[in-house]
């Protein structure tokens, strides 16, 4: 049942744009605020006409979903009931202390604390709930303690715009120093003597272009510029090796990287370049004494290899293979400790941890037997240790945290995710099937359903996809999706091209001139799930966010008849206009992923051929729910706003079409752990409504 409230219509104001001699018309370009940089920091300065349209869409969405309000409350209660409210992480030792975070019953934000290493009275370092009090949005970017354990560098964002304020807290008094550093990219990294902090500052276009060195206790106006990245197409970050010996300046886009290093005990030294950037060559470093351990795809090592090089002369000519390239086995990360090295790799779609003895080169691995699972590796704080920490889960198995002794091979279960409302893994089935694509490839699909769900084509199915930037979607435990599964849904993840589930080649086959493979893979997954009687086309609800939201817009245009509904969260749907606007925060760094339509007419034409906004047609579309964040610096609010406005003016039929813009948040939606669940409840209520289960 739909509410009788008439849907809002955005005014069409024709704008002609010419590129490469090609003219296109954009009737809704006016929804892009000219003062978007100011809006990121102060949403109250948004143009009145734009605000009125967004609020009208919000009112319409609220009215259309009003009948589901009781269901949303039920879903919220269920999902909250699966969260251990007074939860805490396993403490990580570092010298005399063990550091951790926890949540209190009813609390929305993390509380960072420490105890003496072997147990004892805990000291609260930052209480996120107290800091968030009175703020509509609040998020802590992270908290890092100084090597001498006297200070905490922590950063927060209270707009959702990802401009962070960096604070320094005296851990003895519990009070922040009398100043903060504004507009940082996140937190800071301490030098070995705890006297200096390195941080990245964002410019007016939200780009991390400058690295500064701050001396604790001095005026930030006097901070020293250590490095400035002049190319707007590159991101920049700062970190530290596992040993703590080297400060690392990481500069990269989506296919090229460059690393500079500074000795942590010589913080005022000039940074030293390891290897100059070369298009298509990526590398990252860790260290061990006077040696660097470098993870790279150089020398056509598509799935990466690990090489060593002397710190004193680290250039490419001195790189020597340690772990050779093994085609089809993608090395995801590495970490070097005093006596061993770990690496996380993926082969045949499944991850494993490999431990290498640095003295004799012997190796052994940690893996699991389920059809589909997720594995994560934590570096910890300490370098001289025999213990690593990893996490494991599957779609039916709650997350488990293990400490693993690399010498004895013994693993100790330190924590198992509790589901207070109860969870019996035996009630559920997890499977992995391979969907055939038109070009002969096979697309992995991870599936979860209750044992008693009929597999005769009658079950509704939520199909999730992403497929960009080489990001792989793990088949991990997700308590939220159980609310749908327990109501008869099949839950499926399509591991489509554009991710790295099947190696780096899987990523390359889903980007730039191959981007359409991402969309056709997702449709192939839907076809296979129908062919195998998991569901029917009219019962598939597709879901994706950000670049996965672009996927949602593309499949809506390509195969609207194969989906009953589409959920597009902060969707990147105005691809052509965004990639043509080099003033936006992410546009230049994104060109390696999508192509540069400003410089390349072929790229322009290819992006124009699939950009969801540009390919909206006068035809019937499935029901669509789009979600946006007003201060989102990644996918600006006007992308989904323009898309919904054009769909509403163009599509035929009477399918439900809704836009909800969070006027107090950015890319990640609501910041509190429970407030976020309210948005998940809305999304699930929409899926249930479209599936006829309301």
XYZ file of C-alpha atoms in Angstrom:
694
model
C 0.000 0.000 0.000
C 1.359 3.381 -0.968
C 0.557 6.656 0.761
C -1.490 9.081 -1.352
C 0.987 11.912 -0.834
C 2.138 13.215 -4.197
C 5.854 12.766 -4.903
C 7.915 15.967 -5.059
C 9.134 17.154 -8.422
C 12.396 19.021 -8.712
C 12.247 21.990 -11.056
C 13.950 21.308 -14.393
C 16.455 24.060 -15.158
C 18.178 23.190 -18.413
C 21.966 23.490 -18.402
C 23.971 22.814 -21.557
C 27.454 21.344 -21.137
C 29.845 20.777 -24.055
C 32.843 18.443 -23.830
C 34.901 17.077 -26.724
C 32.392 18.681 -29.084
C 29.586 16.680 -27.481
C 26.712 18.573 -25.884
C 24.633 17.111 -23.098
C 21.782 18.666 -21.157
C 21.519 18.460 -17.387
C 18.173 19.654 -16.039
C 19.138 19.166 -12.393
C 22.692 20.522 -12.238
C 21.357 23.281 -9.974
C 21.104 20.799 -7.117
C 24.900 20.977 -6.811
C 25.502 23.780 -4.302
C 28.046 26.295 -5.563
C 29.257 26.689 -1.969
C 29.580 22.950 -1.326
C 32.905 23.424 0.485
C 31.166 25.657 3.037
C 28.243 23.252 3.361
C 30.659 20.459 4.315
C 31.641 22.440 7.403
C 28.349 24.239 8.055
C 25.217 22.579 6.604
C 23.093 25.603 7.564
C 24.494 27.589 4.616
C 22.885 25.247 2.050
C 20.845 27.072 -0.608
C 17.188 27.337 0.364
C 15.788 25.851 -2.865
C 18.067 22.834 -2.574
C 17.198 22.317 1.088
C 13.483 22.582 0.326
C 13.728 19.865 -2.333
C 15.721 17.501 -0.112
C 13.326 18.025 2.773
C 10.331 17.433 0.491
C 11.858 14.139 -0.614
C 12.478 13.231 3.024
C 8.859 13.971 3.880
C 7.649 11.866 0.947
C 9.887 8.951 1.919
C 8.665 9.159 5.493
C 5.027 9.113 4.379
C 5.512 6.204 1.977
C 7.214 4.130 4.659
C 4.877 5.163 7.481
C 3.077 1.813 7.459
C 6.399 0.112 8.180
C 7.191 2.171 11.294
C 6.163 -0.622 13.691
C 8.201 -3.081 11.613
C 11.206 -0.732 11.678
C 10.979 -0.580 15.469
C 10.828 -4.372 15.627
C 13.796 -4.743 13.291
C 15.760 -2.172 15.269
C 15.042 -3.993 18.513
C 16.082 -7.313 16.972
C 19.348 -5.950 15.634
C 20.130 -4.134 18.866
C 19.327 -7.319 20.752
C 22.099 -9.111 18.849
C 24.684 -6.583 20.017
C 26.434 -7.089 23.330
C 25.932 -3.568 24.635
C 28.710 -3.657 27.230
C 31.163 -5.104 24.745
C 34.931 -4.656 24.738
C 37.854 -5.512 22.495
C 40.664 -7.848 23.532
C 43.366 -5.625 25.095
C 46.591 -5.184 23.109
C 49.785 -5.070 25.188
C 52.409 -2.399 24.687
C 55.204 -2.062 27.230
C 53.792 -1.478 30.713
C 50.177 -1.158 29.560
C 47.454 -2.952 27.633
C 45.250 -0.746 25.458
C 41.666 -1.400 24.426
C 38.240 0.050 23.787
C 34.803 -0.805 25.066
C 31.160 0.190 24.901
C 28.853 0.744 27.844
C 25.254 -0.403 28.007
C 23.210 2.157 26.097
C 26.364 3.855 24.806
C 26.707 4.777 21.146
C 30.429 5.524 20.932
C 33.675 3.777 21.879
C 35.481 4.396 25.149
C 39.267 4.129 24.881
C 41.040 2.895 28.002
C 44.165 1.184 29.283
C 45.176 -1.002 32.204
C 48.500 -2.175 33.582
C 49.799 -4.890 31.255
C 49.049 -7.771 33.624
C 45.704 -6.408 34.782
C 44.509 -3.866 37.299
C 42.704 -0.565 37.506
C 41.608 0.776 34.130
C 42.152 4.381 33.101
C 39.692 5.991 30.697
C 41.595 7.918 28.023
C 38.684 9.157 25.866
C 34.993 8.575 26.557
C 33.265 8.854 23.177
C 29.790 9.105 24.714
C 30.789 12.097 26.816
C 32.554 13.803 23.929
C 29.517 13.265 21.660
C 27.018 14.698 24.133
C 24.817 17.316 22.501
C 26.121 16.706 18.995
C 23.875 15.481 16.161
C 26.882 13.749 14.612
C 30.106 12.615 16.224
C 32.829 10.183 15.197
C 36.274 9.475 16.605
C 38.789 8.783 13.843
C 41.153 6.974 16.156
C 43.332 7.339 19.218
C 47.066 6.645 19.307
C 49.277 6.838 22.389
C 52.797 8.204 22.428
C 55.766 5.835 22.788
C 56.376 7.156 26.327
C 52.679 6.480 27.154
C 52.140 10.043 28.414
C 50.016 11.494 25.600
C 47.105 10.470 23.403
C 46.554 11.915 19.935
C 42.886 11.594 19.045
C 40.712 13.155 16.375
C 37.004 13.692 15.931
C 34.536 14.835 13.272
C 31.257 16.433 14.377
C 29.818 17.248 10.922
C 30.157 13.997 8.958
C 32.367 15.842 6.466
C 35.544 13.967 7.469
C 37.357 17.157 8.411
C 38.865 16.070 11.724
C 39.976 18.088 14.737
C 43.192 16.656 16.196
C 43.513 16.844 19.983
C 46.311 15.948 22.395
C 45.389 14.555 25.791
C 47.660 14.422 28.815
C 47.059 10.907 30.105
C 48.064 11.784 33.651
C 45.610 14.650 34.090
C 43.047 13.325 31.597
C 42.769 16.777 30.015
C 43.411 17.953 26.473
C 46.128 20.475 25.786
C 44.812 24.001 25.290
C 44.821 23.836 21.493
C 43.706 21.621 18.619
C 44.675 21.256 14.978
C 41.785 21.647 12.558
C 41.007 20.145 9.138
C 43.197 17.083 9.491
C 42.724 13.859 7.559
C 42.455 11.849 10.797
C 44.855 11.284 13.692
C 48.582 11.736 14.136
C 51.768 9.647 14.349
C 54.314 10.213 17.114
C 58.084 10.321 16.718
C 60.160 7.910 18.816
C 60.875 10.556 21.468
C 57.145 11.442 21.796
C 57.979 15.119 21.200
C 56.625 15.443 17.672
C 53.461 14.396 15.845
C 53.120 14.088 12.085
C 49.695 14.710 10.532
C 48.062 15.371 7.156
C 45.951 18.470 6.608
C 43.079 18.663 4.106
C 42.804 21.613 1.746
C 39.650 23.540 0.826
C 38.724 20.826 -1.683
C 39.097 18.111 0.958
C 42.367 16.796 -0.425
C 45.154 15.473 1.831
C 47.861 17.552 0.213
C 50.231 18.587 3.032
C 52.123 16.698 5.725
C 53.106 18.714 8.807
C 55.330 18.104 11.816
C 53.976 19.479 15.094
C 56.056 19.911 18.227
C 53.932 19.075 21.252
C 53.087 22.133 23.332
C 53.813 24.722 20.628
C 51.490 26.859 18.515
C 50.226 24.806 15.499
C 50.645 27.959 13.399
C 54.378 27.247 13.586
C 54.120 23.640 12.429
C 56.684 22.617 9.828
C 55.596 21.583 6.339
C 57.410 18.291 5.757
C 56.003 17.319 2.373
C 53.490 18.762 -0.079
C 51.876 16.664 -2.794
C 51.301 18.893 -5.806
C 49.420 16.313 -7.890
C 45.710 16.492 -6.983
C 45.326 12.944 -8.270
C 47.143 11.397 -5.307
C 46.112 10.657 -1.745
C 48.607 11.013 1.102
C 48.824 9.424 4.530
C 51.361 8.938 7.304
C 52.069 5.862 9.397
C 54.781 3.883 11.115
C 56.397 0.483 10.587
C 55.683 -2.365 13.010
C 59.113 -1.890 14.614
C 58.388 1.783 15.169
C 61.769 2.625 13.638
C 60.472 4.332 10.500
C 57.834 6.972 9.824
C 56.180 6.244 6.487
C 54.713 8.821 4.099
C 52.455 6.925 1.727
C 51.368 8.612 -1.524
C 49.090 6.731 -3.888
C 46.180 6.640 -6.258
C 44.326 3.477 -7.251
C 47.201 1.998 -9.256
C 50.413 3.829 -8.411
C 52.294 4.446 -5.180
C 55.305 6.268 -3.823
C 56.750 5.994 -0.317
C 59.056 8.308 1.611
C 60.557 7.477 4.996
C 61.901 9.349 8.021
C 63.811 7.686 10.862
C 61.480 7.817 13.853
C 64.363 8.783 16.136
C 65.365 11.625 13.786
C 62.004 13.390 13.324
C 63.503 16.599 11.937
C 65.391 14.757 9.170
C 64.307 15.229 5.561
C 62.195 12.403 4.138
C 63.995 9.870 1.932
C 62.377 8.521 -1.234
C 62.320 4.743 -1.611
C 61.359 4.519 -5.298
C 59.839 7.228 -7.506
C 56.276 6.728 -8.632
C 55.804 4.840 -11.860
C 52.330 4.471 -13.293
C 50.888 1.053 -12.504
C 53.542 0.117 -9.925
C 52.374 -0.215 -6.324
C 54.409 -0.886 -3.233
C 54.193 -0.689 0.554
C 56.898 -1.171 3.164
C 57.780 -2.587 6.551
C 61.248 -2.793 8.054
C 63.600 -5.038 10.013
C 66.819 -3.471 11.230
C 68.641 -2.045 8.222
C 66.418 -3.901 5.726
C 63.126 -2.959 4.092
C 60.501 -5.596 3.295
C 58.461 -4.361 0.343
C 55.142 -5.704 -0.975
C 54.906 -4.832 -4.677
C 53.520 -5.695 -8.091
C 56.737 -4.597 -9.851
C 58.199 -6.759 -12.612
C 54.741 -7.889 -13.757
C 53.985 -9.508 -10.395
C 50.255 -8.945 -10.895
C 49.277 -10.744 -7.680
C 52.196 -9.147 -5.800
C 55.431 -10.419 -4.324
C 57.637 -9.452 -1.379
C 61.152 -8.132 -1.926
C 63.904 -6.844 0.352
C 66.117 -3.789 -0.019
C 68.710 -2.020 2.148
C 67.406 1.074 3.921
C 70.569 2.906 2.964
C 69.973 2.360 -0.755
C 66.318 1.375 -1.219
C 65.818 2.027 -4.965
C 64.323 -0.458 -7.414
C 67.769 -1.632 -8.576
C 68.348 -3.096 -5.119
C 65.066 -4.983 -4.753
C 65.594 -8.736 -4.348
C 62.775 -11.293 -4.321
C 61.999 -12.897 -0.973
C 58.499 -14.271 -1.635
C 58.203 -14.705 -5.411
C 55.117 -13.907 -7.422
C 52.634 -16.787 -7.536
C 49.966 -16.135 -10.182
C 46.482 -16.589 -8.761
C 47.652 -16.174 -5.161
C 47.126 -12.545 -4.213
C 49.237 -11.204 -1.331
C 47.037 -8.697 0.480
C 49.330 -7.436 3.245
C 52.494 -8.160 5.188
C 53.904 -7.307 8.612
C 57.438 -7.808 9.917
C 58.286 -8.639 13.530
C 61.644 -9.245 15.204
C 61.905 -12.949 14.305
C 59.156 -13.573 11.743
C 57.003 -12.070 9.025
C 53.292 -12.550 8.442
C 51.418 -12.171 5.208
C 47.715 -12.374 4.442
C 46.983 -13.864 1.035
C 43.972 -15.095 -0.917
C 43.784 -18.017 -3.324
C 40.653 -19.486 -4.915
C 38.643 -16.801 -3.154
C 39.671 -17.888 0.364
C 42.162 -16.131 2.681
C 44.985 -17.624 4.725
C 47.747 -16.359 6.989
C 51.329 -17.397 6.251
C 54.094 -17.096 8.879
C 57.712 -16.985 7.687
C 60.672 -17.542 10.009
C 63.149 -14.787 9.150
C 66.163 -16.807 10.259
C 65.709 -19.954 8.167
C 62.956 -18.986 5.682
C 60.609 -21.799 6.746
C 56.873 -21.145 6.418
C 53.586 -22.477 7.732
C 50.024 -21.254 7.293
C 46.801 -20.754 9.233
C 43.601 -21.541 7.344
C 40.070 -22.853 7.898
C 37.831 -25.429 6.267
C 34.468 -23.712 5.652
C 33.235 -23.088 2.108
C 33.279 -19.332 2.651
C 34.804 -17.357 5.487
C 36.545 -14.124 6.446
C 39.982 -13.779 8.020
C 41.573 -10.637 9.439
C 45.087 -10.029 10.765
C 45.938 -7.464 13.447
C 49.465 -6.079 13.738
C 49.274 -5.170 17.421
C 51.628 -2.676 19.034
C 54.670 -4.823 19.762
C 57.583 -5.841 17.562
C 59.488 -8.262 19.816
C 56.774 -10.896 20.243
C 55.944 -14.474 19.324
C 52.192 -13.814 19.215
C 49.954 -12.556 16.445
C 46.253 -11.848 16.638
C 43.715 -12.734 13.985
C 39.945 -12.786 13.633
C 37.789 -15.381 11.921
C 34.118 -15.561 11.015
C 31.799 -16.990 8.390
C 28.263 -16.172 7.380
C 27.049 -18.640 10.046
C 29.887 -18.374 12.584
C 30.129 -15.293 14.850
C 33.485 -13.518 14.899
C 36.243 -15.148 16.913
C 39.490 -13.465 18.009
C 42.544 -15.688 18.417
C 46.059 -15.180 19.698
C 48.429 -17.464 17.823
C 51.930 -18.429 18.956
C 54.086 -18.642 15.858
C 56.660 -20.868 17.539
C 54.376 -23.482 19.110
C 51.557 -23.286 16.558
C 49.010 -23.036 19.372
C 46.013 -20.777 19.006
C 44.154 -19.339 21.972
C 40.553 -18.159 21.617
C 40.523 -14.731 23.271
C 37.016 -13.657 22.390
C 33.911 -14.970 20.674
C 31.258 -12.574 19.478
C 28.262 -12.851 21.739
C 24.739 -12.632 20.360
C 22.722 -11.814 23.497
C 19.389 -12.667 21.905
C 20.771 -16.053 20.855
C 22.186 -17.600 17.711
C 22.283 -21.238 16.680
C 24.621 -21.687 13.720
C 22.964 -25.037 13.046
C 19.784 -23.230 11.965
C 21.537 -21.717 8.968
C 23.277 -22.845 5.808
C 26.134 -21.028 4.086
C 27.102 -21.918 0.545
C 29.251 -20.648 -2.289
C 28.057 -21.101 -5.867
C 29.646 -20.032 -9.145
C 27.495 -18.041 -11.559
C 28.464 -18.318 -15.250
C 29.090 -14.996 -16.983
C 28.501 -14.487 -20.704
C 32.230 -14.350 -21.498
C 32.985 -17.695 -19.839
C 34.114 -16.375 -16.434
C 32.444 -17.624 -13.275
C 31.306 -15.244 -10.530
C 31.515 -16.467 -6.917
C 28.340 -15.914 -4.899
C 28.247 -16.407 -1.113
C 24.836 -17.417 0.188
C 23.157 -17.602 3.617
C 19.697 -18.928 4.405
C 17.788 -20.776 7.093
C 17.657 -24.528 6.807
C 13.862 -24.408 6.551
C 13.794 -21.852 3.708
C 12.218 -23.431 0.611
C 14.564 -23.422 -2.380
C 11.819 -23.648 -4.978
C 12.035 -20.141 -6.384
C 9.516 -18.710 -3.940
C 11.902 -17.106 -1.442
C 12.753 -13.414 -1.626
C 16.473 -12.723 -1.926
C 18.670 -9.761 -1.064
C 21.628 -9.605 -3.465
C 24.495 -7.392 -2.336
C 27.305 -6.171 -4.582
C 30.179 -3.685 -4.720
C 32.839 -4.445 -7.337
C 35.210 -1.458 -7.377
C 38.676 -0.335 -6.245
C 39.807 -3.930 -5.821
C 37.818 -4.157 -2.580
C 36.737 -7.699 -1.768
C 33.527 -8.230 0.178
C 34.197 -10.869 2.845
C 31.806 -13.708 3.607
C 31.781 -12.686 7.264
C 29.244 -12.910 10.070
C 26.654 -10.127 9.908
C 24.042 -10.081 12.639
C 21.934 -7.473 10.840
C 21.120 -9.652 7.839
C 19.680 -12.317 10.156
C 16.507 -10.251 10.529
C 15.839 -10.746 6.818
C 17.031 -14.358 6.762
C 14.810 -15.229 9.723
C 11.856 -13.845 7.739
C 12.480 -16.195 4.840
C 14.984 -14.198 2.797
C 18.012 -15.697 1.131
C 20.994 -13.371 1.630
C 23.637 -13.390 -1.122
C 26.858 -11.533 -1.902
C 27.979 -11.405 -5.534
C 31.795 -11.261 -5.692
C 31.842 -9.494 -9.031
C 34.717 -8.196 -11.141
C 36.173 -4.964 -9.848
C 37.007 -6.609 -6.516
C 40.018 -8.863 -5.915
C 38.221 -12.024 -4.807
C 39.850 -13.978 -7.630
C 43.153 -12.097 -7.709
C 44.353 -8.778 -9.081
C 43.220 -9.739 -12.586
C 39.641 -9.862 -11.266
C 40.040 -6.213 -10.320
C 41.550 -5.151 -13.660
C 38.718 -6.888 -15.505
C 36.209 -4.639 -13.730
C 37.676 -1.156 -13.985
C 38.141 1.589 -16.597
C 37.409 0.228 -20.079
C 36.219 -3.048 -18.520
C 33.809 -1.482 -16.010
C 30.680 -2.914 -17.584
C 31.819 -6.410 -16.542
C 30.953 -5.387 -12.974
C 27.340 -4.768 -13.963
C 26.891 -7.811 -16.190
C 28.501 -10.040 -13.522
C 25.903 -8.873 -11.009
C 23.087 -9.577 -13.456
C 24.669 -12.995 -14.183
C 24.598 -13.717 -10.448
C 20.899 -12.829 -10.352
C 20.248 -15.075 -13.368
C 22.050 -18.009 -11.753
C 20.245 -17.639 -8.437
C 16.936 -17.731 -10.301
C 18.041 -20.684 -12.454
C 19.031 -22.596 -9.304
C 15.638 -21.883 -7.705
C 16.936 -19.758 -4.860
C 14.457 -17.036 -5.852
C 12.536 -15.382 -8.711
C 13.379 -12.177 -10.550
C 10.503 -10.218 -9.032
C 11.676 -11.288 -5.574
C 15.287 -10.053 -5.854
C 16.102 -6.897 -3.897
C 19.510 -5.565 -4.998
C 21.636 -3.562 -2.573
C 24.862 -1.584 -2.928
C 26.467 1.540 -1.533
C 28.883 4.210 -2.780
C 30.551 2.677 -5.880
C 28.184 -0.224 -5.243
C 25.409 2.354 -5.567
C 26.698 3.089 -9.069
C 26.266 -0.631 -9.687
C 22.669 -0.301 -8.513
C 22.016 2.574 -10.916
C 23.600 0.683 -13.793
C 21.626 -2.538 -13.295
C 18.441 -0.475 -12.937
C 19.067 0.834 -16.444
C 20.340 -2.435 -17.939
C 17.932 -5.015 -16.528
C 15.111 -3.396 -14.548
C 12.880 -6.417 -15.162
C 15.234 -8.707 -13.204
C 14.856 -6.936 -9.863
C 11.862 -6.331 -7.653
C 13.561 -3.535 -5.773
C 16.854 -1.650 -5.497
C 18.525 -0.129 -2.437
C 21.193 2.436 -3.380
C 23.087 3.827 -0.384
C 25.100 7.021 -0.978
C 25.170 5.982 -4.651
C 27.861 7.214 -7.049
C 25.413 7.622 -9.927
C 26.413 10.892 -11.604
C 29.701 9.409 -12.761
C 30.288 11.481 -15.881
C 29.646 14.894 -14.319
C 31.720 14.041 -11.260
C 34.681 12.773 -13.269
C 34.506 15.977 -15.333
C 34.634 18.168 -12.193
C 38.262 18.275 -11.069
C 37.432 20.560 -8.129
C 35.690 17.743 -6.260
C 37.658 15.966 -3.508
C 37.988 12.559 -5.114
C 37.849 13.275 -8.839
C 41.557 13.413 -9.844
C 42.488 10.380 -7.667
C 39.599 8.469 -9.226
C 40.689 8.817 -12.857
C 42.844 5.649 -12.733
C 39.729 3.746 -11.654
C 37.233 5.096 -14.191
C 39.269 6.944 -16.813
C 39.761 10.681 -17.325
C 36.915 12.046 -19.460
C 38.459 15.525 -19.453
C 41.629 14.471 -21.265
C 40.341 11.411 -23.111
C 37.324 11.482 -25.422
C 37.220 7.671 -25.499
C 36.973 7.616 -21.708
C 34.246 10.278 -21.899
C 32.196 8.209 -24.327
C 32.650 4.980 -22.354
C 31.657 6.548 -19.027
C 28.738 8.267 -20.731
C 27.555 4.877 -22.006
C 27.015 3.486 -18.473
C 26.802 6.464 -16.068
C 23.465 5.763 -14.333
C 22.226 9.353 -14.297
C 23.005 9.859 -17.972
C 21.244 6.666 -19.049
C 17.890 7.040 -17.319
C 15.178 6.206 -19.854
C 11.429 6.425 -20.208
C 10.693 2.856 -19.116
C 9.509 0.989 -16.060
C 11.965 0.708 -13.198
C 11.790 -1.431 -10.067
C 11.060 0.188 -6.708
C 14.075 2.230 -5.583
C 15.200 3.592 -2.228
C 18.212 5.932 -2.365
C 20.032 7.190 0.734
C 22.315 10.250 0.879
C 24.322 12.263 3.418
C 24.320 16.051 3.182
C 27.963 16.477 4.255
C 29.300 13.459 2.374
C 32.680 14.372 0.798
C 32.962 11.075 -1.092
C 29.625 10.808 -2.885
C 28.178 14.287 -2.745
C 24.502 14.556 -1.791
C 23.530 15.952 -5.191
C 24.363 12.717 -7.038
C 21.447 10.698 -5.608
C 19.305 13.854 -5.517
C 19.782 14.487 -9.240
C 19.301 10.792 -10.048
C 15.997 10.517 -8.208
C 14.791 13.820 -9.692
C 15.527 12.604 -13.222
C 14.029 9.172 -12.605
C 10.866 10.742 -11.238
C 10.507 12.968 -14.290
C 11.413 10.278 -16.853
C 10.394 6.760 -15.835
C 7.065 5.200 -16.677
C 4.882 3.082 -14.415
C 4.035 3.632 -10.769
C 6.856 1.852 -8.958
C 7.875 3.362 -5.633
C 10.764 5.846 -5.848
C 12.226 7.433 -2.702
C 15.181 9.524 -1.560
C 16.202 9.975 2.069
C 18.973 12.478 2.824
C 20.504 12.461 6.292
C 20.805 16.185 6.958
C 23.237 15.607 9.858
C 25.670 13.040 8.425
C 28.054 12.141 5.633
C 29.197 9.045 3.747
C 28.830 6.546 6.574
C 25.368 7.609 7.666
C 24.542 8.055 11.345
C 27.598 7.845 13.578
C 26.325 6.110 16.717
C 26.255 2.312 16.711
C 22.523 2.252 17.506
C 21.514 5.267 15.401
C 23.105 3.486 12.448
C 20.829 0.508 13.088
C 17.787 2.724 12.538
C 18.962 3.322 8.969
C 19.549 -0.417 8.501
C 16.030 -1.039 9.824
C 14.620 1.378 7.238
C 16.492 -0.398 4.441
C 15.298 -3.822 5.594
C 11.718 -2.594 6.013
C 11.847 -1.427 2.393
C 13.094 -4.855 1.279
C 10.334 -6.580 3.239
C 7.738 -4.154 1.898
C 8.752 -4.822 -1.705
C 8.820 -8.567 -1.017
C 5.224 -8.380 0.244
C 6.130 -9.306 3.796
C 4.753 -6.189 5.506
